[in-house]
mmCIF file of C-alpha atoms in Angstrom:
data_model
loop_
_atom_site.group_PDB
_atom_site.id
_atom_site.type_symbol
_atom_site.label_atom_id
_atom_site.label_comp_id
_atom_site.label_asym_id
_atom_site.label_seq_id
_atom_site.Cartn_x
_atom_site.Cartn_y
_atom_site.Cartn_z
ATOM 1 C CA UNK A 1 20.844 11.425 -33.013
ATOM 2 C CA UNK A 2 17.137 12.377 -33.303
ATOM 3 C CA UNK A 3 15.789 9.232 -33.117
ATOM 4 C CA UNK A 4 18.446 8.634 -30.121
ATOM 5 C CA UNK A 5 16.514 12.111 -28.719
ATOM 6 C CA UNK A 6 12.967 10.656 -29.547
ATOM 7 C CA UNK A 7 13.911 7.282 -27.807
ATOM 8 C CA UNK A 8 14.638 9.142 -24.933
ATOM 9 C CA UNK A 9 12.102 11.467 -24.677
ATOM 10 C CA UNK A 10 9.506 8.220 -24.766
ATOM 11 C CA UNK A 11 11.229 6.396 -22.217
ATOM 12 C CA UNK A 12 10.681 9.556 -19.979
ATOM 13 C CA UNK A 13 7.517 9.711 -20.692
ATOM 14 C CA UNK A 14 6.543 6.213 -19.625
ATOM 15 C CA UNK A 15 8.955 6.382 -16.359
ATOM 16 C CA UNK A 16 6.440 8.887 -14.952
ATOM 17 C CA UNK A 17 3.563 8.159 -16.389
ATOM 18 C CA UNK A 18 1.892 8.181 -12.959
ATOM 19 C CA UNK A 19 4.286 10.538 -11.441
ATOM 20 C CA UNK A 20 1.132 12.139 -10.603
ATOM 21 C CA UNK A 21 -0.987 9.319 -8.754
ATOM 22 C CA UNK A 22 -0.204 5.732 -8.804
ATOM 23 C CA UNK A 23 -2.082 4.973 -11.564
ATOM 24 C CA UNK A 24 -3.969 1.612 -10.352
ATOM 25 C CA UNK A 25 -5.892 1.020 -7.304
ATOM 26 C CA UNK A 26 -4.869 -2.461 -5.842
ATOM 27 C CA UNK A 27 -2.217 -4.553 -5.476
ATOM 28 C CA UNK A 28 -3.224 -7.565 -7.432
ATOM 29 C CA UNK A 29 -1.294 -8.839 -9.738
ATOM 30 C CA UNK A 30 -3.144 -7.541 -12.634
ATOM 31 C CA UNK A 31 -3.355 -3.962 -11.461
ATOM 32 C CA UNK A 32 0.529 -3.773 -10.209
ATOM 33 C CA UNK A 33 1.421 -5.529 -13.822
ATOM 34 C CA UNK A 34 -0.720 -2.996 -15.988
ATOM 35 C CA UNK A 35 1.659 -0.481 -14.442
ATOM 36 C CA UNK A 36 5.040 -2.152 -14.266
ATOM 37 C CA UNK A 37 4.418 -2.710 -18.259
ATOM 38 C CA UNK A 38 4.384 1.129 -18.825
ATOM 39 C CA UNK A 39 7.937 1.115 -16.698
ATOM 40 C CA UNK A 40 6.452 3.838 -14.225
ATOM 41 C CA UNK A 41 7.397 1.613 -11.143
ATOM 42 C CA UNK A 42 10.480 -0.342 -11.769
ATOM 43 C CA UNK A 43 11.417 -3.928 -10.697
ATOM 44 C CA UNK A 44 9.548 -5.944 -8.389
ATOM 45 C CA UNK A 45 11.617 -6.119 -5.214
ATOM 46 C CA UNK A 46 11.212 -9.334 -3.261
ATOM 47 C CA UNK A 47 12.479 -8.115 -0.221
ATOM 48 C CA UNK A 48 10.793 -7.001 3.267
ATOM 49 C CA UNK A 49 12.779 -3.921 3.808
ATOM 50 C CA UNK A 50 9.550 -1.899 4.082
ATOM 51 C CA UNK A 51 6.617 -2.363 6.027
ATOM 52 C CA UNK A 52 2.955 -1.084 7.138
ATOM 53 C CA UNK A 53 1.743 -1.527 10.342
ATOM 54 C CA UNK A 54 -2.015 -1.423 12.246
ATOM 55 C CA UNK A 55 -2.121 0.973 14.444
ATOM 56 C CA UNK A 56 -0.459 1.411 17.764
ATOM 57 C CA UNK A 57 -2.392 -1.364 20.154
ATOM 58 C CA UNK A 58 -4.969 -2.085 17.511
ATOM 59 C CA UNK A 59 -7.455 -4.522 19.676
ATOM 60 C CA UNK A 60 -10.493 -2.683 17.402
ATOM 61 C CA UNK A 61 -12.028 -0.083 16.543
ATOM 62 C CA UNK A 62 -15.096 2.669 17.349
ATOM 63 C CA UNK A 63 -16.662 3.751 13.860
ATOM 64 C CA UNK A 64 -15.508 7.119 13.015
ATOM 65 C CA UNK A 65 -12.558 7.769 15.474
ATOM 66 C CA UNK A 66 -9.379 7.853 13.247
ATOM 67 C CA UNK A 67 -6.245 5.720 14.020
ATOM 68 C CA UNK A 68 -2.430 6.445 12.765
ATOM 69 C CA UNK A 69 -1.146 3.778 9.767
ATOM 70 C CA UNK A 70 2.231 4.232 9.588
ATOM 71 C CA UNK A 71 4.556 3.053 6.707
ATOM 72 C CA UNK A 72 8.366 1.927 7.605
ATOM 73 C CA UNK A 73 11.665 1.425 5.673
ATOM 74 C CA UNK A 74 15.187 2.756 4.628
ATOM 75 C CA UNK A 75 15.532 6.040 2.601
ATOM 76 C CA UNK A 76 13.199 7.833 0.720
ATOM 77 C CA UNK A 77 10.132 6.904 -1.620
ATOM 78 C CA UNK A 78 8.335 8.900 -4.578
ATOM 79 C CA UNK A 79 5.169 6.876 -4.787
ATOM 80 C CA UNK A 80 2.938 4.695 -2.479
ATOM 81 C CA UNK A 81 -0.828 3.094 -2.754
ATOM 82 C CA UNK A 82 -2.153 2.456 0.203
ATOM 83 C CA UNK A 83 -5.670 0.411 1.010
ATOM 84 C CA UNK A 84 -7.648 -1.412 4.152
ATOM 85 C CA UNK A 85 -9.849 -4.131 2.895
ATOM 86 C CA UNK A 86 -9.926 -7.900 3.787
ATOM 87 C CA UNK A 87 -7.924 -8.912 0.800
ATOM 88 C CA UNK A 88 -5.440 -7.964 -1.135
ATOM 89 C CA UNK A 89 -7.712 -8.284 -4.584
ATOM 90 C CA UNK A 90 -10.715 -7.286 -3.146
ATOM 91 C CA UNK A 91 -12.466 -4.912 -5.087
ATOM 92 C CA UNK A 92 -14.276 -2.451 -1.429
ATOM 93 C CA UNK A 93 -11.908 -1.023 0.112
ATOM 94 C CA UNK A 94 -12.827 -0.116 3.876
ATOM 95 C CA UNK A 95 -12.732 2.951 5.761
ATOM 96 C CA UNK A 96 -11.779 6.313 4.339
ATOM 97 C CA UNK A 97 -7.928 8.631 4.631
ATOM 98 C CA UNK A 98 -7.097 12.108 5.560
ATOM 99 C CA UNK A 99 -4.289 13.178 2.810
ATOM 100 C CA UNK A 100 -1.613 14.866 4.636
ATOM 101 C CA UNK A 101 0.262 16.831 1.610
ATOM 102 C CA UNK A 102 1.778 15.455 -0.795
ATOM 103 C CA UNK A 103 -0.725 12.938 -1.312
ATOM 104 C CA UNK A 104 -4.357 12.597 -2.190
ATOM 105 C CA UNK A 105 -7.441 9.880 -2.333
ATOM 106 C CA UNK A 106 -8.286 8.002 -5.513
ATOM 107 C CA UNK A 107 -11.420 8.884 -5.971
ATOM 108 C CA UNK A 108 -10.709 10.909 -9.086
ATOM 109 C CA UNK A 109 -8.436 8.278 -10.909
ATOM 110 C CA UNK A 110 -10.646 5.289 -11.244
ATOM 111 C CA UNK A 111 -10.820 4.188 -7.555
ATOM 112 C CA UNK A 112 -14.027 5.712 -6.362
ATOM 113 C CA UNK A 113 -15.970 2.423 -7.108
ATOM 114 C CA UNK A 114 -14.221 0.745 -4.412
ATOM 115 C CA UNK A 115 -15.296 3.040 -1.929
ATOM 116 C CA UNK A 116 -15.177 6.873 -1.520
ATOM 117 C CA UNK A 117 -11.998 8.188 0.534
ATOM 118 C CA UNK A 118 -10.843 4.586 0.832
ATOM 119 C CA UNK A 119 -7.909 4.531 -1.274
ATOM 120 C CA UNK A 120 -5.190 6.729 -0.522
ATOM 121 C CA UNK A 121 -2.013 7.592 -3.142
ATOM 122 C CA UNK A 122 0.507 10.417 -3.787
ATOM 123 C CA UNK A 123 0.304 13.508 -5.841
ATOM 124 C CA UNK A 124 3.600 14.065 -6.752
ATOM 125 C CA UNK A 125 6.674 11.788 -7.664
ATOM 126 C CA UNK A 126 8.979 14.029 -4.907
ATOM 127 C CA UNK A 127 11.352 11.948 -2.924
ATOM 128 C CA UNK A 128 9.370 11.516 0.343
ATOM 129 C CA UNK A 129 10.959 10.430 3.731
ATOM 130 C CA UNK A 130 10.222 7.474 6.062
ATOM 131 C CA UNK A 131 8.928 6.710 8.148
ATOM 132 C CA UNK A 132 5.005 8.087 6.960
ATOM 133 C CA UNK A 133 1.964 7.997 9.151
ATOM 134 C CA UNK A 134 -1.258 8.435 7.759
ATOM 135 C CA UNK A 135 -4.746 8.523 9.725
ATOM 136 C CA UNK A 136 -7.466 6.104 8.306
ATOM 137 C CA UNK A 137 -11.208 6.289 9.824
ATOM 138 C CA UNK A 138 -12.465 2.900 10.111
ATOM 139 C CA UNK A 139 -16.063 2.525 9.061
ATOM 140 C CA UNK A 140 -18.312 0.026 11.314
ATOM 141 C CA UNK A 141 -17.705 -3.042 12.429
ATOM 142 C CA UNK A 142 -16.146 -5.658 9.510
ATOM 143 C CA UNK A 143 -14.564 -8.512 10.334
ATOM 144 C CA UNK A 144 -11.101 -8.944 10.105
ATOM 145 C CA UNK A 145 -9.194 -6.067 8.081
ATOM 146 C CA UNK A 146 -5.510 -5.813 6.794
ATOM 147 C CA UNK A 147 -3.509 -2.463 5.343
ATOM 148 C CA UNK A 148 -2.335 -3.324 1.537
ATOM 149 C CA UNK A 149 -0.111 -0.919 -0.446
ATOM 150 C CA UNK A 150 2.504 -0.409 -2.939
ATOM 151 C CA UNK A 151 5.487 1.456 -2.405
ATOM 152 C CA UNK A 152 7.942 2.752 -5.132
ATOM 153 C CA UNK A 153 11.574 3.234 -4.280
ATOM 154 C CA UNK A 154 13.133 6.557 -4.893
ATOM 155 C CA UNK A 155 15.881 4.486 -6.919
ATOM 156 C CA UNK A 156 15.257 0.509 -7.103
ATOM 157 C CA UNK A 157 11.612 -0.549 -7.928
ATOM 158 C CA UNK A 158 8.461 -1.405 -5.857
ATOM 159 C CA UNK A 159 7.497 -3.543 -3.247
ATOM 160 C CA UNK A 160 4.414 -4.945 -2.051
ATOM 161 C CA UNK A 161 3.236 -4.042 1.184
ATOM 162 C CA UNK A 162 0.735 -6.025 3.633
ATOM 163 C CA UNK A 163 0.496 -5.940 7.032
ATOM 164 C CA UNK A 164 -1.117 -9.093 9.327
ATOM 165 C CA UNK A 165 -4.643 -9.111 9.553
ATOM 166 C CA UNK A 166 -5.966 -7.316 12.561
ATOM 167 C CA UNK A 167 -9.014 -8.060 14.196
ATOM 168 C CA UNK A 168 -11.709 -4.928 14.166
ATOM 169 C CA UNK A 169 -14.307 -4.376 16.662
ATOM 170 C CA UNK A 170 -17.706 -2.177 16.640
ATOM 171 C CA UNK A 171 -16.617 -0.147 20.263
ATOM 172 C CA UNK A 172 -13.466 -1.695 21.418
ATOM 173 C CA UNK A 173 -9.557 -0.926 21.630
ATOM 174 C CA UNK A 174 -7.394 1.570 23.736
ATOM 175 C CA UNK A 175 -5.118 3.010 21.146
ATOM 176 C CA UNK A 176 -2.587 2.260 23.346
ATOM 177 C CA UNK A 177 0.814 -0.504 23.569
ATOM 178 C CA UNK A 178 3.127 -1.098 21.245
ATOM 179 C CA UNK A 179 3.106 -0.882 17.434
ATOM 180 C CA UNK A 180 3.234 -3.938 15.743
ATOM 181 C CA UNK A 181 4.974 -3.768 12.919
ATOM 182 C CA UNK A 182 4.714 -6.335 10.130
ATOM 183 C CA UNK A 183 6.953 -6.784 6.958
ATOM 184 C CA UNK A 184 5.536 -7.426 3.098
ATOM 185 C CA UNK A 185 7.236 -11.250 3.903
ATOM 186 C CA UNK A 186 4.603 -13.959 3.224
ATOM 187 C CA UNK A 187 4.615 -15.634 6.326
ATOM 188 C CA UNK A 188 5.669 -13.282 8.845
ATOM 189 C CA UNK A 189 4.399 -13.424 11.901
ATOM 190 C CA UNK A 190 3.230 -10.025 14.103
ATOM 191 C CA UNK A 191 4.918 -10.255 17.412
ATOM 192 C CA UNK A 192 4.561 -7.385 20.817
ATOM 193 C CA UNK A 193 1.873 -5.300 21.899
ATOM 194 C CA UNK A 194 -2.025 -5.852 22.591
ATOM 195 C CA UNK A 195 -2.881 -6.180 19.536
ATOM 196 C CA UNK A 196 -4.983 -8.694 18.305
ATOM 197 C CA UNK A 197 -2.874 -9.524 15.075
ATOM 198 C CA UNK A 198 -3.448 -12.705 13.708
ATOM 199 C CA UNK A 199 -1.761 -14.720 10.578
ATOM 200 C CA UNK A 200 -0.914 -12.877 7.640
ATOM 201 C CA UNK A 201 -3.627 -12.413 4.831
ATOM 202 C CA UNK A 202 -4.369 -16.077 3.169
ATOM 203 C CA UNK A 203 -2.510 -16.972 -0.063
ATOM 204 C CA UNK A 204 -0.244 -13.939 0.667
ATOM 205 C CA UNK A 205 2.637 -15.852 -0.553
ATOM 206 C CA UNK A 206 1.688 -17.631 -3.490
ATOM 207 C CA UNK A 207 0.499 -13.653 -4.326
ATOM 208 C CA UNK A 208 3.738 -12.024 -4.353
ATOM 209 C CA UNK A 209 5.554 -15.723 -6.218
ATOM 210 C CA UNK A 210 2.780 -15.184 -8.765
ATOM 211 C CA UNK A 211 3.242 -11.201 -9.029
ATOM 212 C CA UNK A 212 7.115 -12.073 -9.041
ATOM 213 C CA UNK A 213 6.784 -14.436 -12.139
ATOM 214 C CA UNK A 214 4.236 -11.834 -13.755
ATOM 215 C CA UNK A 215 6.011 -8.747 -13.317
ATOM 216 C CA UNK A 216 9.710 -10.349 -14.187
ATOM 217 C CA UNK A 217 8.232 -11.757 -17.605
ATOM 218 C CA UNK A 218 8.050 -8.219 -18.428
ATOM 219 C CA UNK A 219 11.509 -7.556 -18.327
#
């Protein structure tokens, strides 16, 4: 019975682990698998039911005036990592967040090296409704851009989050048309609106395959 007690007590432990923040600051495959081995996120879920979109009519953007990310799906969520950058991997992250409650940026858990105020996760492990907006202040002009992020179920594991790549400007866009929403599929396309939404982030797919393979070894 105690070591039935003990057992327990450990696997609580490591379930929320990162209840606190999300405990990495990408979603590569080695920073989402250094988390799912602690058990703090669940399975890898392989399937598009949540998305993050650009912002409403994203054509560009003028440096310093902040634009609404919002993240979509069914139910609630307890954790979520969210990023801009031009790749999924890559190691600056653009731009910087305003945390609304509940949530808070990484710069105190490891993340500040990618850039300061540019990584955004939660504070608490709370159920937390959906949809979420959250405002991100683009920094000057840098090529093309996409939102990355990592979103843990309230109840059946973590999915991978990436929206199309989006053009950004120096000066330009309206902030205005409709939102163009795009799914964590590899190889979905963004469809409606102005914005200028191109094909999703290369090597996207063989990404989430890989992360699939890495994470399910685990289990």
């Amino acid at each position: 019975m105690l070591l039935n007690l003990a057992t327990l007590a450990l696997a609580a432990t490591s379930a929320f682990a990162h209840s606190a923040y999300p405990g990495v600051c990408t979603g590569a495959p080695a920073d989402v698998s250094s988390v799912s081995s602690a058990g703090s996120m669940g399975i890898l879920l392989t399937s598009t039911a949540y998305a993050v979109a650009p912002p409403t009519g994203f054509t560009g953007y003028s440096a310093g005036t902040p634009v609404t990310v919002q993240v979509t799906g069914p139910g609630s969520f307890t954790g979520l990592l969210l990023y801009a950058a031009v790749g999924i991997a890559n190691t600056t992250h653009l731009g910087t967040w305003t945390a609304p409650s509940g949530y808070q940026v990484m710069d105190a858990f490891n993340c500040a090296s990618y850039g300061a105020g540019a990584t955004l996760g939660h504070s608490s492990s709370a159920a937390k409704t959906l949809p979420a907006s959250f405002t991100w202040t683009p920094p000057t002009g840098s090529g093309n851009v996409s939102f990355y992020g990592i979103l843990v179920t309230a109840s059946s594991g973590f999915e991978v989050l990436s929206s199309s790549s989006a053009t950004v400007g120096t000066g330009t866009g309206t902030g205005t048309g409709t939102t163009t929403t795009t799914t964590a599929a590899a190889g979905a396309t963004a469809t409606g609106g102005s914005a200028a939404v191109g094909a999703p982030a290369p090597g996207l797919g063989g990404f989430l395959v890989g992360l699939a393979a890495v994470v399910g070894s685990m289990f």
